[in-house]
Short mmCIF file of C-alpha atoms and ligand atoms in Angstrom, two decimals:
data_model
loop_
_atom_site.label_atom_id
_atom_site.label_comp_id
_atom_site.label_asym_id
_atom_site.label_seq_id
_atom_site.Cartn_x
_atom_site.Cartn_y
_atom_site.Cartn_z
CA UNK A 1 -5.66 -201.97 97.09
CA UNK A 2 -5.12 -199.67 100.02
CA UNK A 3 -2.53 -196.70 99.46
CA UNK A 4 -0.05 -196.27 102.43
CA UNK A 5 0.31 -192.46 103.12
CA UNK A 6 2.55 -190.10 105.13
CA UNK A 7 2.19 -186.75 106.22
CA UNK A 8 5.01 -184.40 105.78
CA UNK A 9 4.56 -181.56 107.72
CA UNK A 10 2.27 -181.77 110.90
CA UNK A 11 0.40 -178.30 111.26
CA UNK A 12 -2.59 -177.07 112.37
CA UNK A 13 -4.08 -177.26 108.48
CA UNK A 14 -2.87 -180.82 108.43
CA UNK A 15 -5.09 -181.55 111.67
CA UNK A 16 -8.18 -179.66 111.14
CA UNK A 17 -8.41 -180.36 107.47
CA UNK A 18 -6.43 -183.10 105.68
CA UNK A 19 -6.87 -185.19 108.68
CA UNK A 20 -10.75 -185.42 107.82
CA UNK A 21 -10.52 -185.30 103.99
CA UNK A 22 -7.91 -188.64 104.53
CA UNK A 23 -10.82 -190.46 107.06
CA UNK A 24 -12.65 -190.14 104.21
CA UNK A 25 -10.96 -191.52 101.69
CA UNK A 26 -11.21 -195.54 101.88
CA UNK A 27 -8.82 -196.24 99.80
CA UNK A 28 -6.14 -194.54 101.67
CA UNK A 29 -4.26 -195.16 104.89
CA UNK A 30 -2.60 -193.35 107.19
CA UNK A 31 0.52 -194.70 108.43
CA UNK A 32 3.62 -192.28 109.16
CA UNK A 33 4.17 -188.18 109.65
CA UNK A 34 7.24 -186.52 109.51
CA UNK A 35 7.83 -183.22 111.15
CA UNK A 36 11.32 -181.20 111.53
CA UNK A 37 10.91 -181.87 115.33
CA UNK A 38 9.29 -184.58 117.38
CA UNK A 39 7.50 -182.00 119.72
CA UNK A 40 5.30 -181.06 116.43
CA UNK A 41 5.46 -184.88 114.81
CA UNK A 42 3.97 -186.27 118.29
CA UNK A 43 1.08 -183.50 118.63
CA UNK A 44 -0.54 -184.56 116.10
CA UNK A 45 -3.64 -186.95 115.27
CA UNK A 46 -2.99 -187.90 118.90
CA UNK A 47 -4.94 -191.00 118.91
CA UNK A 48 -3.83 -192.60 115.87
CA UNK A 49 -0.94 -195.08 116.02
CA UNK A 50 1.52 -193.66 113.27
CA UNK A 51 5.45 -193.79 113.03
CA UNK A 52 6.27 -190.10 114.36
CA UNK A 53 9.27 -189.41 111.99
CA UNK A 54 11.47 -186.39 112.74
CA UNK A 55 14.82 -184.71 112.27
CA UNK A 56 15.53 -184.88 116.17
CA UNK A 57 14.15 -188.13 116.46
CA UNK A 58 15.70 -191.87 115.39
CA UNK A 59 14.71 -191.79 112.43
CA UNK A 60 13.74 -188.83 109.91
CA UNK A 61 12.68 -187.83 106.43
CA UNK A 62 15.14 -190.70 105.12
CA UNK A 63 13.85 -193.51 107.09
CA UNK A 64 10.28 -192.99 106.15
CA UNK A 65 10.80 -192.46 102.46
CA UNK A 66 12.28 -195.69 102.37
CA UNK A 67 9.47 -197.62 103.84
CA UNK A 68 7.95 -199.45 100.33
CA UNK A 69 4.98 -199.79 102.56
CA UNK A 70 4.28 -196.20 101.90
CA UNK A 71 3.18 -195.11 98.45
CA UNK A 72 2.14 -191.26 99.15
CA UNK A 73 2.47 -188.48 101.23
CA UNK A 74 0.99 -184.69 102.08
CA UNK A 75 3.15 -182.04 102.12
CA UNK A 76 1.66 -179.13 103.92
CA UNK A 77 4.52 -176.99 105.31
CA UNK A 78 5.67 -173.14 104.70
CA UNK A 79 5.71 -171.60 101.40
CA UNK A 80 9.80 -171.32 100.91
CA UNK A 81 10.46 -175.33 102.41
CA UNK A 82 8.41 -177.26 100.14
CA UNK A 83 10.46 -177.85 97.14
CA UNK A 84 13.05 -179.74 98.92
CA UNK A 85 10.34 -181.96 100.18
CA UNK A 86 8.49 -181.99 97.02
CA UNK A 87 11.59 -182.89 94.82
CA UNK A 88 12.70 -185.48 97.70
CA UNK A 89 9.44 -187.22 98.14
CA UNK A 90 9.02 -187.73 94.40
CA UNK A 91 12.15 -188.62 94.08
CA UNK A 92 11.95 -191.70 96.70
CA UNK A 93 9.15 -192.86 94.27
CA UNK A 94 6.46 -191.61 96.36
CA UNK A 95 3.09 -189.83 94.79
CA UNK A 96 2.96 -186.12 96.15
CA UNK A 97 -0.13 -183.96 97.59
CA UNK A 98 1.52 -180.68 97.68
CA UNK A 99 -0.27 -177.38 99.24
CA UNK A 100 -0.54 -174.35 97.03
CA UNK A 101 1.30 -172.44 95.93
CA UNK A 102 3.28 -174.99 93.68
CA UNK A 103 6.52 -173.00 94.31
CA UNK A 104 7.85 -169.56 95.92
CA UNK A 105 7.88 -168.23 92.35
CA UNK A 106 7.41 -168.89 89.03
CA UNK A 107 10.78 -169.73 88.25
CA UNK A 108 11.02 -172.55 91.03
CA UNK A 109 7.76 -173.85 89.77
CA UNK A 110 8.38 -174.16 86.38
CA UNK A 111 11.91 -175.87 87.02
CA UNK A 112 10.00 -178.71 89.63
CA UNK A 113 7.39 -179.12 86.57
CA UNK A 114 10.12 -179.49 84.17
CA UNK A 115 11.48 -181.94 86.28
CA UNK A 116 8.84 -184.05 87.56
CA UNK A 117 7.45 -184.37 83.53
CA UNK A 118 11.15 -185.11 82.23
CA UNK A 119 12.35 -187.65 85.24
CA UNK A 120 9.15 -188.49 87.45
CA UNK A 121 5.50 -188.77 85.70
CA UNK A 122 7.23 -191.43 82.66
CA UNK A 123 7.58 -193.61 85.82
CA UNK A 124 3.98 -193.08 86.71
CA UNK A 125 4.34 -191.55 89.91
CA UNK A 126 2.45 -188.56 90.21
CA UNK A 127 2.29 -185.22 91.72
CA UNK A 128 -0.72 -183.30 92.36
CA UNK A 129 -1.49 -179.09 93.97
CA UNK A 130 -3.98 -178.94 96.49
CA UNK A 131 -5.70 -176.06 95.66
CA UNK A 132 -8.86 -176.28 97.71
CA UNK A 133 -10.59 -172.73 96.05
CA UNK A 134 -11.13 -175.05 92.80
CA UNK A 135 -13.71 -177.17 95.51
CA UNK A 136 -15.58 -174.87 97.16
CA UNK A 137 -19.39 -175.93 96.18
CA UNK A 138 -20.44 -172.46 94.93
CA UNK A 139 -17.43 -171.99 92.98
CA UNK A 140 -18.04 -175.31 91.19
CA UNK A 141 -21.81 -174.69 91.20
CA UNK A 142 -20.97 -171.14 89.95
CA UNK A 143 -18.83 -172.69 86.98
CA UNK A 144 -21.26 -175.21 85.80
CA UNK A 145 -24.08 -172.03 85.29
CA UNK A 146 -21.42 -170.03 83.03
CA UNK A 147 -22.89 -171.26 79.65
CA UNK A 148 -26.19 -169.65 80.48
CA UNK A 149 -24.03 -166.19 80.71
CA UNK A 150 -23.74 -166.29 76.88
CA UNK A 151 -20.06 -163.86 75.85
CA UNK A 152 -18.84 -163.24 79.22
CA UNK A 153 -17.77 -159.46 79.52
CA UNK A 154 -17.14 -158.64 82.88
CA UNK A 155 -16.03 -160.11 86.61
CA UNK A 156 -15.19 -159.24 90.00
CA UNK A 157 -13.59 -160.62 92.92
CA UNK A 158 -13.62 -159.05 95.92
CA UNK A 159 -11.91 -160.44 98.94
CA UNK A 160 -11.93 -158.42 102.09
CA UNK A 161 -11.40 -159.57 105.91
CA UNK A 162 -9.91 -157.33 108.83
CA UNK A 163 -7.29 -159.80 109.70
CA UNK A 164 -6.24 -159.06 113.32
CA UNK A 165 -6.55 -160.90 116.46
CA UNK A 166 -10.52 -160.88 117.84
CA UNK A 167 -11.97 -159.83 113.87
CA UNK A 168 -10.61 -162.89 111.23
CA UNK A 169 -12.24 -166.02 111.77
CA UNK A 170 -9.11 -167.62 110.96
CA UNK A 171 -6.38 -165.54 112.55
CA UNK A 172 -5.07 -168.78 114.53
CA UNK A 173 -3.70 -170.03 111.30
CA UNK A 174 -2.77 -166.42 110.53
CA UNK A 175 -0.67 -166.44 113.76
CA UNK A 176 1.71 -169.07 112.80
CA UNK A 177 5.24 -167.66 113.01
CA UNK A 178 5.70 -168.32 109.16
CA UNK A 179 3.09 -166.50 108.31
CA UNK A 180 3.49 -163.59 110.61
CA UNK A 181 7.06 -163.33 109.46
CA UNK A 182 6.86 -164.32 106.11
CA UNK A 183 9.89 -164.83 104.12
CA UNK A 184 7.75 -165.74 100.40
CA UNK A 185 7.02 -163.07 98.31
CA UNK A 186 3.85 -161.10 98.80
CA UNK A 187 3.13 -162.28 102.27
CA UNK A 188 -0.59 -162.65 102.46
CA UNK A 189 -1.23 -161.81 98.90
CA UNK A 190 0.80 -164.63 97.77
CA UNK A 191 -0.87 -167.13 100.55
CA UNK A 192 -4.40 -166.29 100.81
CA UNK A 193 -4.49 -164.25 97.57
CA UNK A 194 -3.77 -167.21 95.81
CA UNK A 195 -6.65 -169.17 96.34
CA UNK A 196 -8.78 -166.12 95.19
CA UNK A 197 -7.07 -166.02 92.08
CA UNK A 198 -7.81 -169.78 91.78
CA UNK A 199 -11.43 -168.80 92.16
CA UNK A 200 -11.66 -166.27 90.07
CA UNK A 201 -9.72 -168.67 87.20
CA UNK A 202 -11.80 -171.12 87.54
CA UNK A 203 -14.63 -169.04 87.01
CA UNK A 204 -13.57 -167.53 83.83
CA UNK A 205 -14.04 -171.46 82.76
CA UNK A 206 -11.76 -171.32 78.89
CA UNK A 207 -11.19 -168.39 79.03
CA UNK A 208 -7.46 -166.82 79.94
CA UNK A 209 -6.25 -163.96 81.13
CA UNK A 210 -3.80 -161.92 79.32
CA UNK A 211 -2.79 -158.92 80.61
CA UNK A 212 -2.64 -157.59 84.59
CA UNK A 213 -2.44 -153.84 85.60
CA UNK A 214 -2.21 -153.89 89.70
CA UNK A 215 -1.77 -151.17 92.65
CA UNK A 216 -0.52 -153.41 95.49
CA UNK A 217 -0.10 -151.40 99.12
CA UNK A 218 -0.37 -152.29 102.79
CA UNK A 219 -2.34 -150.28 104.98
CA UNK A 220 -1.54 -151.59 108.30
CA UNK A 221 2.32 -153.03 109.63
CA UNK A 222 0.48 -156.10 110.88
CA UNK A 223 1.11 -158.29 107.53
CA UNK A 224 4.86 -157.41 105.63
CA UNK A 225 5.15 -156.17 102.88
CA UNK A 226 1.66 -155.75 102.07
CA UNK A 227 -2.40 -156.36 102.35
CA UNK A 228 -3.87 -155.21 99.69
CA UNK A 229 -4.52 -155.41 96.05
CA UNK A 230 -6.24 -153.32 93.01
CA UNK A 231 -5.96 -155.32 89.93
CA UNK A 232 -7.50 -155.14 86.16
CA UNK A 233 -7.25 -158.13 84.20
CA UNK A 234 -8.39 -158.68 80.61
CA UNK A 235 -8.64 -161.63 79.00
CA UNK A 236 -8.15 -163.31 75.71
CA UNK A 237 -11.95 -163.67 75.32
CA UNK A 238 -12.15 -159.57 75.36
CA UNK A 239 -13.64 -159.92 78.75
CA UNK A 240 -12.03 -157.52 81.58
CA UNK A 241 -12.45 -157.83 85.21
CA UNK A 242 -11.28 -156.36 88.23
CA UNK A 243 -9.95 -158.45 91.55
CA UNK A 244 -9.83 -156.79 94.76
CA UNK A 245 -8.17 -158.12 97.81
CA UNK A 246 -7.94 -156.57 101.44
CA UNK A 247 -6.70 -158.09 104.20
CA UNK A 248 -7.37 -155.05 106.82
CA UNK A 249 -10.93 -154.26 105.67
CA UNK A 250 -14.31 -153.66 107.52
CA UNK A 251 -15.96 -154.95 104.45
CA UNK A 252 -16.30 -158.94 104.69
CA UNK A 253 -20.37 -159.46 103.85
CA UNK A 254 -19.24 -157.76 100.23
CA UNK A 255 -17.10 -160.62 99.69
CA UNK A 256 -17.49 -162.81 96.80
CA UNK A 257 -16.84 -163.31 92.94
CA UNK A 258 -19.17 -162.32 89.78
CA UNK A 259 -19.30 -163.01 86.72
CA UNK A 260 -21.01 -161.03 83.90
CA UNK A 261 -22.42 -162.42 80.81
CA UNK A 262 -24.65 -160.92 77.61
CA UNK A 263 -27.59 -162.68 79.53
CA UNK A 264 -26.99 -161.60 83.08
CA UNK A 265 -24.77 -162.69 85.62
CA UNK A 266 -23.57 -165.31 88.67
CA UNK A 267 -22.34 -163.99 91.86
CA UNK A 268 -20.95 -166.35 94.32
CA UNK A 269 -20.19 -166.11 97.51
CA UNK A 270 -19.08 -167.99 100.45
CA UNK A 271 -21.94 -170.46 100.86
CA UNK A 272 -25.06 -168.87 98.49
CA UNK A 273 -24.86 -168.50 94.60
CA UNK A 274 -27.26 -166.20 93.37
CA UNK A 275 -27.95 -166.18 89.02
CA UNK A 276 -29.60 -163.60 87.37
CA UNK A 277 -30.72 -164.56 83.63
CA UNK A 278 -32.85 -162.86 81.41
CA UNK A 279 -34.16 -160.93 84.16
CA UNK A 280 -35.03 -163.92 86.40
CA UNK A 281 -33.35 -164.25 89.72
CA UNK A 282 -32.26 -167.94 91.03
CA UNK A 283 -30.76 -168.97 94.61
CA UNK A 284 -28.44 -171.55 95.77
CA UNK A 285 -27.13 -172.19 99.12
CA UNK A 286 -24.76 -174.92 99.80
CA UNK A 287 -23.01 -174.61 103.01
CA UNK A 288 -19.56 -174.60 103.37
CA UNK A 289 -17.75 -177.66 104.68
CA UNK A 290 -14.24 -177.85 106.10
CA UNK A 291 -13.12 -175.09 103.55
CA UNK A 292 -13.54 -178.06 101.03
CA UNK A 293 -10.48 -179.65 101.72
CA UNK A 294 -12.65 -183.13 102.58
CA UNK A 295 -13.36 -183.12 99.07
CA UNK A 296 -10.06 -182.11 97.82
CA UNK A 297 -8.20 -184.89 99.27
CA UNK A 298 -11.07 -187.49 98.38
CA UNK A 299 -10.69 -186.17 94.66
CA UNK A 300 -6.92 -186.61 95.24
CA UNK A 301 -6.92 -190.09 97.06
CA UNK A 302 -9.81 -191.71 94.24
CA UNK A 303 -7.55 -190.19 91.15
CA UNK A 304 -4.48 -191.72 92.79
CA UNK A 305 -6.46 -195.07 92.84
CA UNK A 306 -6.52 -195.14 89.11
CA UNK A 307 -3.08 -193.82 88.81
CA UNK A 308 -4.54 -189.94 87.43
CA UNK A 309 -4.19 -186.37 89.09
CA UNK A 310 -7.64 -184.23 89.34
CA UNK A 311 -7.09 -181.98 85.84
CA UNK A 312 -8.26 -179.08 89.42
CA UNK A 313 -4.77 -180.68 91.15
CA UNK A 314 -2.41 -180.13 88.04
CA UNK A 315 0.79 -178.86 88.67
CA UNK A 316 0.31 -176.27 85.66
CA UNK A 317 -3.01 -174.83 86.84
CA UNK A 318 -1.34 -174.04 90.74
CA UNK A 319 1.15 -172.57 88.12
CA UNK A 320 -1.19 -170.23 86.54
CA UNK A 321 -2.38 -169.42 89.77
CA UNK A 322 1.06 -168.77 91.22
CA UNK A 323 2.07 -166.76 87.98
CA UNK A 324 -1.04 -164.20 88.25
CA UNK A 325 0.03 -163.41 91.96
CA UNK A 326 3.65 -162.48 90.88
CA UNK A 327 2.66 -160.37 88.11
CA UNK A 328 0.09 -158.07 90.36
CA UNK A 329 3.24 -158.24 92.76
CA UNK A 330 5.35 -157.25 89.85
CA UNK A 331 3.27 -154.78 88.86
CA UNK A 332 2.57 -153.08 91.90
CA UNK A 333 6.60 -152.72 92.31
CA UNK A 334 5.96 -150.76 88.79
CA UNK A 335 2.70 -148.76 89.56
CA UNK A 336 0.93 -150.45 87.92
CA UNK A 337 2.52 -150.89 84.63
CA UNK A 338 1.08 -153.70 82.93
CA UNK A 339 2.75 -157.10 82.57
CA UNK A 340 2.06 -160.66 80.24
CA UNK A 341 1.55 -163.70 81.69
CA UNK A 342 3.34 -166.95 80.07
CA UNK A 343 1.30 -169.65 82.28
CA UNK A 344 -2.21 -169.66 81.83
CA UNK A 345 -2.27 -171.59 78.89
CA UNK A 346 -3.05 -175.09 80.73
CA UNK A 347 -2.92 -177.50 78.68
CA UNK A 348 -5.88 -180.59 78.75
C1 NAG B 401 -1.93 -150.86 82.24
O1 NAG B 401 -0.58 -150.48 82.11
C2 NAG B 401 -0.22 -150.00 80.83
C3 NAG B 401 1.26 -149.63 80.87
O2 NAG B 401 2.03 -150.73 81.13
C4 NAG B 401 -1.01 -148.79 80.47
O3 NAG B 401 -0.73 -148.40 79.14
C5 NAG B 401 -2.50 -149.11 80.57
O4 NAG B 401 -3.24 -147.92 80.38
C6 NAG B 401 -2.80 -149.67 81.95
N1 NAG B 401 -4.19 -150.05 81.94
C7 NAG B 401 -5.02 -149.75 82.93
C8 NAG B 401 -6.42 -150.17 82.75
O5 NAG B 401 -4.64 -149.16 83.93
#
């Protein structure tokens, strides 16, 4: 049977990348968006004949959860709104794709998850993170080489991009107003840092980590309050690793995250993999496509078919994500004085 869906929110990231990842998804179809006005609503997927929903228009946010003819939406909007539209949308009976982060902070997050186990999920309605990091091919290819690392002992991530106007590949989506101005905590740490947390997580595979030691500062007035981080990490394996994140940095092509084993190591970056094992050197390329959100919201859209989440779209794991930011912030507001995270036990 073919799930209606709504978007909620009608951005640029809901255009150039859920837009494609819903096309291909069979099982789903597109039927309504809501934006706050009908200027935004109206501008998008142009040649598609949706209900354009907005708070300006007719009919809003009300009006189109009420429509049993939709069964799901996307919620891609700024980091501080979604709640309201999470906790709305969920409660109308409607099956949520939310974009990461799961919250503005831990504490919101952990209150939505409290309520969505207690009051939503016995009715079977579910709500999944889109965390697109956990899909990037050489992340996942990079994760199913771990066991050939033997004890993991160390990792690394290293993010760096020079994001102004004319150097960062992706400023247009770094010149929305929301993100220029940014009223969530962190700024860019929290928004794109995120993701490279989610990386790095997911490359650790079982193991956790336990303790986070972080120098936070921002080196240009460009991004408020800051761009970029220093942080240690160890783990409850024994493993420690180290995650560096610049936004105003010349050095992109050193980009990438590594993981070090007893029998050598994986490094992956953007679109090649490279494993080293007992001295023997392997390559991988596998190009990156649409920043994996295609197969994010196919993952989504087939799970929702049978009723499941993606265990990569849990609420709990955007939590642990989410959690890890906060404490660098946390500890950076400390220098550096380490802190415990609570959330990274996620359960199966
Ligand atoms: C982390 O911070 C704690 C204090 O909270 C300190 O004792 C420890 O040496 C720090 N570790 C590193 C690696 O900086």
């Amino acid at each position: 049977m073919t799930i209606g869906l709504a978007l909620i929110g009608a951005g640029l990231f809901m255009q150039d990348a859920h837009l494609p990842g819903i096309e291909a998804s069979p099982n789903i179809e597109l039927k309504a968006v809501y934006s706050r006005s009908l200027k935004s609503a109206s501008a998008i997927a142009t040649e598609l004949p949706l209900s354009r929903y907005a708070d300006d228009a007719g009919e809003g946010l009300q009006q189109l959860l009420e429509r049993p003819d939709i069964q799901a939406v996307i919620i891609a909007l700024p980091i501080t709104k979604q709640a309201h539209y999470i906790r709305a949308a969920l409660a109308a009976g409607k099956h949520v794709l939310s974009e990461k982060p799961t919250a503005k902070d831990v504490a919101e997050a952990v209150d939505l998850i409290q309520w969505y186990k207690a009051e939503i999920a016995p009715k079977g309605i579910t709500w999944a993170v889109a965390e697109n990091w956990r899909y990037l091919d050489t992340v996942r290819y990079g994760r199913e080489q771990l066991d050939r690392l033997g004890k993991i002992r160390q990792f690394r991530t290293q993010v760096y991009f020079d994001c102004r106007p004319g150097k960062f590949k992706h400023w247009r989506y770094i010149a929305l107003p929301w993100r220029q101005k940014p009223d969530h905590q962190g700024g860019i740490i929290l928004d794109i840092g995120v993701h490279h947390i989610a990386a790095t997580r997911y490359l650790l595979g079982s193991d956790r980590i336990t303790r986070v030691n972080a120098s936070v500062t921002a080196f240009q007035d460009a991004l408020s309050p800051a761009d970029t981080v220093d942080a240690i990490f160890q783990t409850e394996s024994g493993a420690q690793g180290t995650f560096q994140f610049s936004a105003c940095s010349s050095l992109e092509q050193d980009s990438g995250y590594t993981v070090v084993g007893a029998n050598g190591d994986i490094r992956a970056k953007e679109e090649v993999v490279e494993v080293h094992v007992d001295g023997k050197e392997e390559v991988k390329e596998l190009p990156l496509v649409s920043m994996a959100v295609v197969s994010e919201v196919k993952a989504w859209a087939e799970a929702l078919g049978k009723g499941a989440v993606p265990l990569e779209q849990r609420p709990e794991e955007a939590l642990a994500d989410l959690e890890l930011i906060e404490l660098i912030l946390k500890s950076g507001a400390q220098n550096g004085v380490s802190q415990v995270p609570q959330h990274q036990k996620v359960d199966v």
